[in-house]
PDB file of C-alpha atoms in Angstrom:
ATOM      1  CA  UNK A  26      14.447   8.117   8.723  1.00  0.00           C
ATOM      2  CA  UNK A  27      12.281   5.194   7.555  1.00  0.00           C
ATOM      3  CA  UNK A  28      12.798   2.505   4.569  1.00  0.00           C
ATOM      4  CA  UNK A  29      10.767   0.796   3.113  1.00  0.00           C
ATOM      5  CA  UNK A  30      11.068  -1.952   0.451  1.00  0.00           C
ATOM      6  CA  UNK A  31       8.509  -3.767  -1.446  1.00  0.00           C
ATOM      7  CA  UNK A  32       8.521  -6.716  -2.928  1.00  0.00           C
ATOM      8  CA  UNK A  33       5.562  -9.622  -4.134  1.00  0.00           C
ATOM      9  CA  UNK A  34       4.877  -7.755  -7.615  1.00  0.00           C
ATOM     10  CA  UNK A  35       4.784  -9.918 -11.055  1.00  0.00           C
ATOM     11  CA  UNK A  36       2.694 -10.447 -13.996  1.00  0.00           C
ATOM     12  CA  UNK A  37      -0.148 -12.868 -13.364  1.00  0.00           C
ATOM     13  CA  UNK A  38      -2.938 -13.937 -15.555  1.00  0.00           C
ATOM     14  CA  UNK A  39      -6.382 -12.484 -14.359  1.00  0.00           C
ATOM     15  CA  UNK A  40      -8.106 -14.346 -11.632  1.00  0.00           C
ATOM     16  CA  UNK A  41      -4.923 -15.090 -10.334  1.00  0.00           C
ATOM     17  CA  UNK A  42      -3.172 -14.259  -6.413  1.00  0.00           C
ATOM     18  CA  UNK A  43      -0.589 -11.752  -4.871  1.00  0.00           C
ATOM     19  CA  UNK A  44       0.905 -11.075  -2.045  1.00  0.00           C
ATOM     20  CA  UNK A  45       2.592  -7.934  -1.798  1.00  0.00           C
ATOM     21  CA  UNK A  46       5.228  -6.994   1.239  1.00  0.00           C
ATOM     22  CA  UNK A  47       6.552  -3.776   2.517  1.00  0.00           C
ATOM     23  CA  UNK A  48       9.468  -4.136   4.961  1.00  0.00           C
ATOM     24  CA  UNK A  49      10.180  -1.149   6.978  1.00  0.00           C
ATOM     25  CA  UNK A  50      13.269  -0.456   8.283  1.00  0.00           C
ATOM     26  CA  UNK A  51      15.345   2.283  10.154  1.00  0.00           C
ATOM     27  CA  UNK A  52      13.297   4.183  13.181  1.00  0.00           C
ATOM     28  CA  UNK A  53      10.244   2.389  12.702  1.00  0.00           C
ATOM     29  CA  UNK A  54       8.246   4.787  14.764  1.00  0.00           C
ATOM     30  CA  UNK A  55       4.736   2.981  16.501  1.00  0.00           C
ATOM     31  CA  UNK A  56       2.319   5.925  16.081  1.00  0.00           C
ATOM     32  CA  UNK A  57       1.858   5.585  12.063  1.00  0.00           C
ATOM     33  CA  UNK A  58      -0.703   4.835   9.571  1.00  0.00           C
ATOM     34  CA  UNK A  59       0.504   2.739   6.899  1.00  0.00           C
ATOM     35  CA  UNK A  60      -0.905   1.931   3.259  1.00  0.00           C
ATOM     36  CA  UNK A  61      -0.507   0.863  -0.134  1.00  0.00           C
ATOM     37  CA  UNK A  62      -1.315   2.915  -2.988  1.00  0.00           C
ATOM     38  CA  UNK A  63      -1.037   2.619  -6.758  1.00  0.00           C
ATOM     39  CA  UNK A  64      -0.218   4.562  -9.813  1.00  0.00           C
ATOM     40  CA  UNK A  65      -1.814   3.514 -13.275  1.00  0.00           C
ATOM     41  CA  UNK A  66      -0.016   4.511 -16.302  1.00  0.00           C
ATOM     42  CA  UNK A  67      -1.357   7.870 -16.835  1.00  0.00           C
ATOM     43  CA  UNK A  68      -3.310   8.165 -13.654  1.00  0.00           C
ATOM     44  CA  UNK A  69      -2.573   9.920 -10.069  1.00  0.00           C
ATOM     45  CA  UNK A  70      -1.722   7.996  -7.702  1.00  0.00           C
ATOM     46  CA  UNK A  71      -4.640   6.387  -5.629  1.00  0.00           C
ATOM     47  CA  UNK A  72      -5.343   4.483  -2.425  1.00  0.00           C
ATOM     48  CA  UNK A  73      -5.752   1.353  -2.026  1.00  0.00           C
ATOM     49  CA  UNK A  74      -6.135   0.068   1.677  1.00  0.00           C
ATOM     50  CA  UNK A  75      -4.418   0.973   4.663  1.00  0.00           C
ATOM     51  CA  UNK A  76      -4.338   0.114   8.179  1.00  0.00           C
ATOM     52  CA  UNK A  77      -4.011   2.613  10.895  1.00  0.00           C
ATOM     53  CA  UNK A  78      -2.009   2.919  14.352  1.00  0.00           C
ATOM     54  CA  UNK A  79      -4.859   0.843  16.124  1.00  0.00           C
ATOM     55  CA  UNK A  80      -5.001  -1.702  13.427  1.00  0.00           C
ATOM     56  CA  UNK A  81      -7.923  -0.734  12.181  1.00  0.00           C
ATOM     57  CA  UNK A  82      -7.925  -1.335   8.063  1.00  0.00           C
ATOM     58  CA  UNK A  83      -9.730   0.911   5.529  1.00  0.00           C
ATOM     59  CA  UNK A  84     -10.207  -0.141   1.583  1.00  0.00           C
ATOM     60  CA  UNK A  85     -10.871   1.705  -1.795  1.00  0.00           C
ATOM     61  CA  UNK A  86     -14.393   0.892  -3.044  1.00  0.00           C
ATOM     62  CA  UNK A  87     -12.774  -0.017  -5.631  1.00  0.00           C
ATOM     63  CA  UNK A  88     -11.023  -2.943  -4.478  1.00  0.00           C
ATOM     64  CA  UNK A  89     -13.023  -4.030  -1.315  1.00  0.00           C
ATOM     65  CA  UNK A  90     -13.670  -7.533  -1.207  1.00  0.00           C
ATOM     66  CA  UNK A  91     -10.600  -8.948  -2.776  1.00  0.00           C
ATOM     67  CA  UNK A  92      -7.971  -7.306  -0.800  1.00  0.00           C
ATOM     68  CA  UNK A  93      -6.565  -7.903   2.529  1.00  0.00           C
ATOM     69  CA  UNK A  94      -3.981  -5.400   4.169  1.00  0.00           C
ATOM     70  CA  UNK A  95      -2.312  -7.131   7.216  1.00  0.00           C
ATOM     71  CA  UNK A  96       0.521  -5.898   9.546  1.00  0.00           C
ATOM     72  CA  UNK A  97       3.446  -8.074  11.458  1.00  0.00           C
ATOM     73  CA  UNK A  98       4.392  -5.384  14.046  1.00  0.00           C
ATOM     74  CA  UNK A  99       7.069  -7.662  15.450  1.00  0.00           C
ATOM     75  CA  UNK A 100       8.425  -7.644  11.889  1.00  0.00           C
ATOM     76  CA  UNK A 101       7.634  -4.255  10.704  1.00  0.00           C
ATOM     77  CA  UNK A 102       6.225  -6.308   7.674  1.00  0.00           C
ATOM     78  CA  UNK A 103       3.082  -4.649   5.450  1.00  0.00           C
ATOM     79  CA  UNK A 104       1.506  -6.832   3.413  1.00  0.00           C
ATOM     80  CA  UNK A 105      -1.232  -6.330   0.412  1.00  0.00           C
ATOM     81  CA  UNK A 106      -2.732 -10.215  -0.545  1.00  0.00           C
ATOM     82  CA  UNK A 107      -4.981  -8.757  -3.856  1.00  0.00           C
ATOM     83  CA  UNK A 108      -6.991 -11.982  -5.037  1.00  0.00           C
ATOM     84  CA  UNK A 109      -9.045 -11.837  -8.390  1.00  0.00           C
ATOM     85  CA  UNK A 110      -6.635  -9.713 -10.412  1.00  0.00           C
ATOM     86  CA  UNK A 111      -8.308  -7.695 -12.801  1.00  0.00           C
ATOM     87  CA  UNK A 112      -6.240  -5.935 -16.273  1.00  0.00           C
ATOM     88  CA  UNK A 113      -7.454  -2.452 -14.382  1.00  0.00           C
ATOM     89  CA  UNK A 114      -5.350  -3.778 -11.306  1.00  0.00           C
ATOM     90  CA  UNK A 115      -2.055  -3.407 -13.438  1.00  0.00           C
ATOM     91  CA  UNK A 116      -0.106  -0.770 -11.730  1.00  0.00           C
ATOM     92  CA  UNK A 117       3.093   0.013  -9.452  1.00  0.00           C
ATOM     93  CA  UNK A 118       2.405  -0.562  -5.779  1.00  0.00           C
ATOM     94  CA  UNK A 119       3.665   1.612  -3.663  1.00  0.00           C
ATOM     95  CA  UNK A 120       3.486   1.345   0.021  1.00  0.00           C
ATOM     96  CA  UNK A 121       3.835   4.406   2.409  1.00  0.00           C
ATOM     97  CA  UNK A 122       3.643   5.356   6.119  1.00  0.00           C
ATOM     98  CA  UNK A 123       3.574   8.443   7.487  1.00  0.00           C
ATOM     99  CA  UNK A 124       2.246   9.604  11.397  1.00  0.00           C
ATOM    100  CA  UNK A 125      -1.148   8.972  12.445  1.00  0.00           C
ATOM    101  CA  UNK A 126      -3.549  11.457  13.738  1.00  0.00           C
ATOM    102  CA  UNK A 127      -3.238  13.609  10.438  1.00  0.00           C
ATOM    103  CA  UNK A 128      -4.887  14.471   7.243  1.00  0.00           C
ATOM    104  CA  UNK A 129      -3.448  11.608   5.226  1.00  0.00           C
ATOM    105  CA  UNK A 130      -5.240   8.563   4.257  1.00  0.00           C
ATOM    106  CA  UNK A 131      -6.741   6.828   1.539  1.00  0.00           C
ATOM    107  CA  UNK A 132      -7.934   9.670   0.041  1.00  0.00           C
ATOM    108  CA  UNK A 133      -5.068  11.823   0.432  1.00  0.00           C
ATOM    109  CA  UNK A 134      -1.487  10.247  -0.107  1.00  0.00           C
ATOM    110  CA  UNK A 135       0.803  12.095   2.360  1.00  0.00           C
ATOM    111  CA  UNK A 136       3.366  14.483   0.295  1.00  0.00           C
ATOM    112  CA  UNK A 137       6.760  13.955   0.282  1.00  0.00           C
ATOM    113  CA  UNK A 138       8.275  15.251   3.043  1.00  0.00           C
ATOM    114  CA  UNK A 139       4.953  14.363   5.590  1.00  0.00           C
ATOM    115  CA  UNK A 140       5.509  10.466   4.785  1.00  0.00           C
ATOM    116  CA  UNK A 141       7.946   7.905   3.604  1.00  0.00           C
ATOM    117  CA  UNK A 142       7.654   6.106   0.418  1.00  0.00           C
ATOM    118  CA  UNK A 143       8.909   2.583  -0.955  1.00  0.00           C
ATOM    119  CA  UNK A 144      10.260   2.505  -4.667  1.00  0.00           C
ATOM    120  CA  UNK A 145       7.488   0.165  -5.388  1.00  0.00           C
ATOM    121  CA  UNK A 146       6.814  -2.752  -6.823  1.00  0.00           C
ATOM    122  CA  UNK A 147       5.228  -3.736 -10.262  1.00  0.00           C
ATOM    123  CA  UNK A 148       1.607  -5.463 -10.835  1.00  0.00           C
ATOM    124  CA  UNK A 149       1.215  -6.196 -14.123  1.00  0.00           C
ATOM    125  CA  UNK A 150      -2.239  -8.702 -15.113  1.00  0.00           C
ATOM    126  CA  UNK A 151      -2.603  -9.817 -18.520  1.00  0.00           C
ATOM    127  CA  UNK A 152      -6.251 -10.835 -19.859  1.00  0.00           C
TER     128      UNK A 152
END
């Protein structure tokens, strides 16, 4: 069983700075993928940038350029810095990890029960 908590969310004006963290906790296994993803009001729930076993990291089109996805493996830390906030970056963060070799990624959030999910964390920007 894996936790994970995340934490960094606010409201911020736009052009302003976040930095969101995931801590993972419990048997924190090495061979994952992990990622943040985020769920619009109304919207599915979308990737956003992940980084995989090798620590190799993979963004959304939609958000390349302003975000960073690191890792602290001696931790078990994620983190999500988003720079540039934009209103259409208001959302709940969610960060997830789940094992690496599979089907999951950006483009397909892994279902419950093939990945572990935080509770998330609340991005609200205001224009």
């Amino acid at each position: 069983q894996v936790t994970l908590v995340e934490s960094g969310g606010g409201s911020v004006p736009a052009g302003g700075s976040l930095n969101l963290s995931c801590a993972a906790s419990g048997d924190t296994y090495s061979n994952v993928d992990m990622g943040w993803f985020r769920q619009r009001t109304g919207k599915e729930r979308e990737g956003v940038a992940m980084i995989d076993v090798n620590g190799t990291p993979s963004y959304a089109e939609s958000v390349k350029g302003r975000i960073t996805i690191s890792k602290d493996n001696n931790k078990n830390i994620l983190f999500l810095q988003i720079n540039s906030l934009k209103p259409e970056d208001t959302a709940m963060y969610y960060c997830a990890a789940w094992l690496a070799g599979g089907v999951y990624g950006l483009d397909i959030p892994p279902r419950d029960g093939f990945g572990y999910w935080g509770q998330g964390t609340q991005v609200t920007v205001s224009s």
